[in-house]
PDB file of C-alpha atoms and ligand atoms in Angstrom:
ATOM      1  CA  MET A   1      85.249  71.866-175.107  1.00 68.00           C
ATOM      2  CA  ILE A   2      82.415  70.268-173.193  1.00 71.00           C
ATOM      3  CA  THR A   3      80.188  72.925-171.719  1.00 89.00           C
ATOM      4  CA  GLU A   4      77.363  70.809-170.365  1.00 96.00           C
ATOM      5  CA  CYS A   5      77.198  67.822-168.095  1.00 97.00           C
ATOM      6  CA  GLU A   6      76.607  64.634-170.072  1.00 96.00           C
ATOM      7  CA  LEU A   7      73.896  63.645-167.592  1.00 97.00           C
ATOM      8  CA  LEU A   8      71.633  66.679-168.099  1.00 96.00           C
ATOM      9  CA  GLU A   9      68.932  64.674-169.834  1.00 96.00           C
ATOM     10  CA  SER A  10      68.774  61.976-167.215  1.00 96.00           C
ATOM     11  CA  CYS A  11      69.549  63.958-164.077  1.00 98.00           C
ATOM     12  CA  GLY A  12      66.573  64.280-161.730  1.00 97.00           C
ATOM     13  CA  PHE A  13      67.917  67.413-160.084  1.00 96.00           C
ATOM     14  CA  PHE A  14      68.445  69.178-163.378  1.00 97.00           C
ATOM     15  CA  GLN A  15      65.146  68.075-164.854  1.00 97.00           C
ATOM     16  CA  LYS A  16      63.260  69.189-161.776  1.00 95.00           C
ATOM     17  CA  TYR A  17      65.006  72.478-161.109  1.00 94.00           C
ATOM     18  CA  ASN A  18      66.466  73.758-164.342  1.00 94.00           C
ATOM     19  CA  ALA A  19      63.556  76.155-164.844  1.00 94.00           C
ATOM     20  CA  THR A  20      63.624  77.593-161.346  1.00 89.00           C
ATOM     21  CA  LEU A  21      64.241  81.266-160.852  1.00 88.00           C
ATOM     22  CA  ASP A  22      65.812  80.761-157.457  1.00 87.00           C
ATOM     23  CA  MET A  23      69.253  82.276-157.531  1.00 90.00           C
ATOM     24  CA  ALA A  24      70.933  79.701-155.331  1.00 89.00           C
ATOM     25  CA  CYS A  25      69.645  76.855-157.435  1.00 91.00           C
ATOM     26  CA  ARG A  26      70.546  78.626-160.625  1.00 94.00           C
ATOM     27  CA  GLY A  27      74.019  79.091-159.234  1.00 96.00           C
ATOM     28  CA  PHE A  28      74.417  75.332-158.825  1.00 96.00           C
ATOM     29  CA  ILE A  29      73.274  74.731-162.369  1.00 97.00           C
ATOM     30  CA  LYS A  30      75.539  77.430-163.726  1.00 97.00           C
ATOM     31  CA  SER A  31      78.644  76.218-161.964  1.00 97.00           C
ATOM     32  CA  PHE A  32      78.039  72.460-161.995  1.00 97.00           C
ATOM     33  CA  CYS A  33      75.627  71.417-164.753  1.00 98.00           C
ATOM     34  CA  ARG A  34      76.833  73.984-167.230  1.00 97.00           C
ATOM     35  CA  GLY A  35      80.087  75.043-165.734  1.00 96.00           C
ATOM     36  CA  GLU A  36      83.578  74.300-164.679  1.00 95.00           C
ATOM     37  CA  LYS A  37      82.641  72.180-161.658  1.00 97.00           C
ATOM     38  CA  MET A  38      80.654  69.525-163.519  1.00 96.00           C
ATOM     39  CA  ASN A  39      83.222  66.876-162.758  1.00 96.00           C
ATOM     40  CA  GLU A  40      83.073  67.663-159.057  1.00 98.00           C
ATOM     41  CA  CYS A  41      79.349  66.996-158.855  1.00 98.00           C
ATOM     42  CA  LYS A  42      78.476  64.764-155.913  1.00 98.00           C
ATOM     43  CA  ARG A  43      75.415  63.463-157.740  1.00 98.00           C
ATOM     44  CA  LYS A  44      77.700  62.019-160.378  1.00 98.00           C
ATOM     45  CA  ALA A  45      79.914  60.463-157.740  1.00 98.00           C
ATOM     46  CA  TYR A  46      76.839  58.931-156.119  1.00 98.00           C
ATOM     47  CA  ARG A  47      75.850  57.285-159.397  1.00 97.00           C
ATOM     48  CA  VAL A  48      79.257  55.758-159.799  1.00 97.00           C
ATOM     49  CA  GLN A  49      79.327  54.547-156.215  1.00 98.00           C
ATOM     50  CA  HIS A  50      75.780  53.192-156.001  1.00 98.00           C
ATOM     51  CA  GLY A  51      75.028  52.280-159.583  1.00 97.00           C
ATOM     52  CA  GLU A  52      71.870  54.358-159.562  1.00 97.00           C
ATOM     53  CA  PRO A  53      71.000  58.052-159.402  1.00 97.00           C
ATOM     54  CA  PRO A  54      70.465  59.778-156.051  1.00 98.00           C
ATOM     55  CA  SER A  55      67.269  61.481-154.913  1.00 97.00           C
ATOM     56  CA  ASP A  56      66.256  64.485-156.976  1.00 96.00           C
ATOM     57  CA  GLU A  57      66.682  66.503-153.802  1.00 94.00           C
ATOM     58  CA  MET A  58      70.393  65.920-153.548  1.00 96.00           C
ATOM     59  CA  LEU A  59      72.305  68.993-154.622  1.00 96.00           C
ATOM     60  CA  PRO A  60      75.456  68.883-156.745  1.00 98.00           C
ATOM     61  CA  SER A  61      77.319  69.812-153.559  1.00 97.00           C
ATOM     62  CA  GLY A  62      76.118  66.611-151.905  1.00 97.00           C
ATOM     63  CA  GLN A  63      73.801  68.329-149.443  1.00 95.00           C
ATOM     64  CA  MET A  64      70.135  67.447-149.336  1.00 92.00           C
ATOM     65  CA  MET A  65      67.515  70.094-149.759  1.00 83.00           C
ATOM     66  CA  PRO A  66      65.732  70.681-146.471  1.00 75.00           C
ATOM     67  CA  GLU A  67      62.374  68.970-146.194  1.00 71.00           C
ATOM     68  CA  ASN A  68      59.433  71.103-147.291  1.00 65.00           C
ATOM     69  CA  PHE A  69      61.845  73.535-148.845  1.00 64.00           C
ATOM     70  CA  SER A  70      60.691  75.251-151.990  1.00 65.00           C
ATOM     71  CA  TRP A  71      62.870  77.032-154.478  1.00 56.00           C
ATOM     72  CA  LYS A  72      59.884  78.858-155.895  1.00 54.00           C
TER      73      LYS A  72
HETATM   74  S1  LIG B   1      73.452  67.903-160.980  1.00 53.15           S
HETATM   75 FE1  LIG B   1      75.416  66.963-161.472  1.00 53.15          FE
HETATM   76  S2  LIG B   1      74.884  65.088-162.594  1.00 53.15           S
HETATM   77 FE2  LIG B   1      73.100  66.430-162.621  1.00 53.15          FE
HETATM   78  S3  LIG B   1      73.250  67.556-164.536  1.00 53.15           S
HETATM   79 FE3  LIG B   1      74.165  68.795-162.908  1.00 53.15          FE
HETATM   80  S4  LIG B   1      76.348  68.329-162.963  1.00 53.15           S
HETATM   81 FE4  LIG B   1      75.278  66.714-164.082  1.00 53.15          FE
END
């Protein structure tokens, strides 16, 4: 069974935020990048639709992180 998203290595969101201690962000990673919702990730859908990855600030839910927002 696949337990990790196949895009982990190339995903800007994951690469940027996988070490964060912020609980909300960790929740996204747990449920999307390493969880049962990986195939519902809006970042993946964006790649398919646009042929390129979205901004690192786009969340797996499709929302953008607010400007000047810090997870730290
Ligand atoms: S944010 Fe989406 S595309 Fe990126 S690693 Fe997580 S599940 Fe995969």
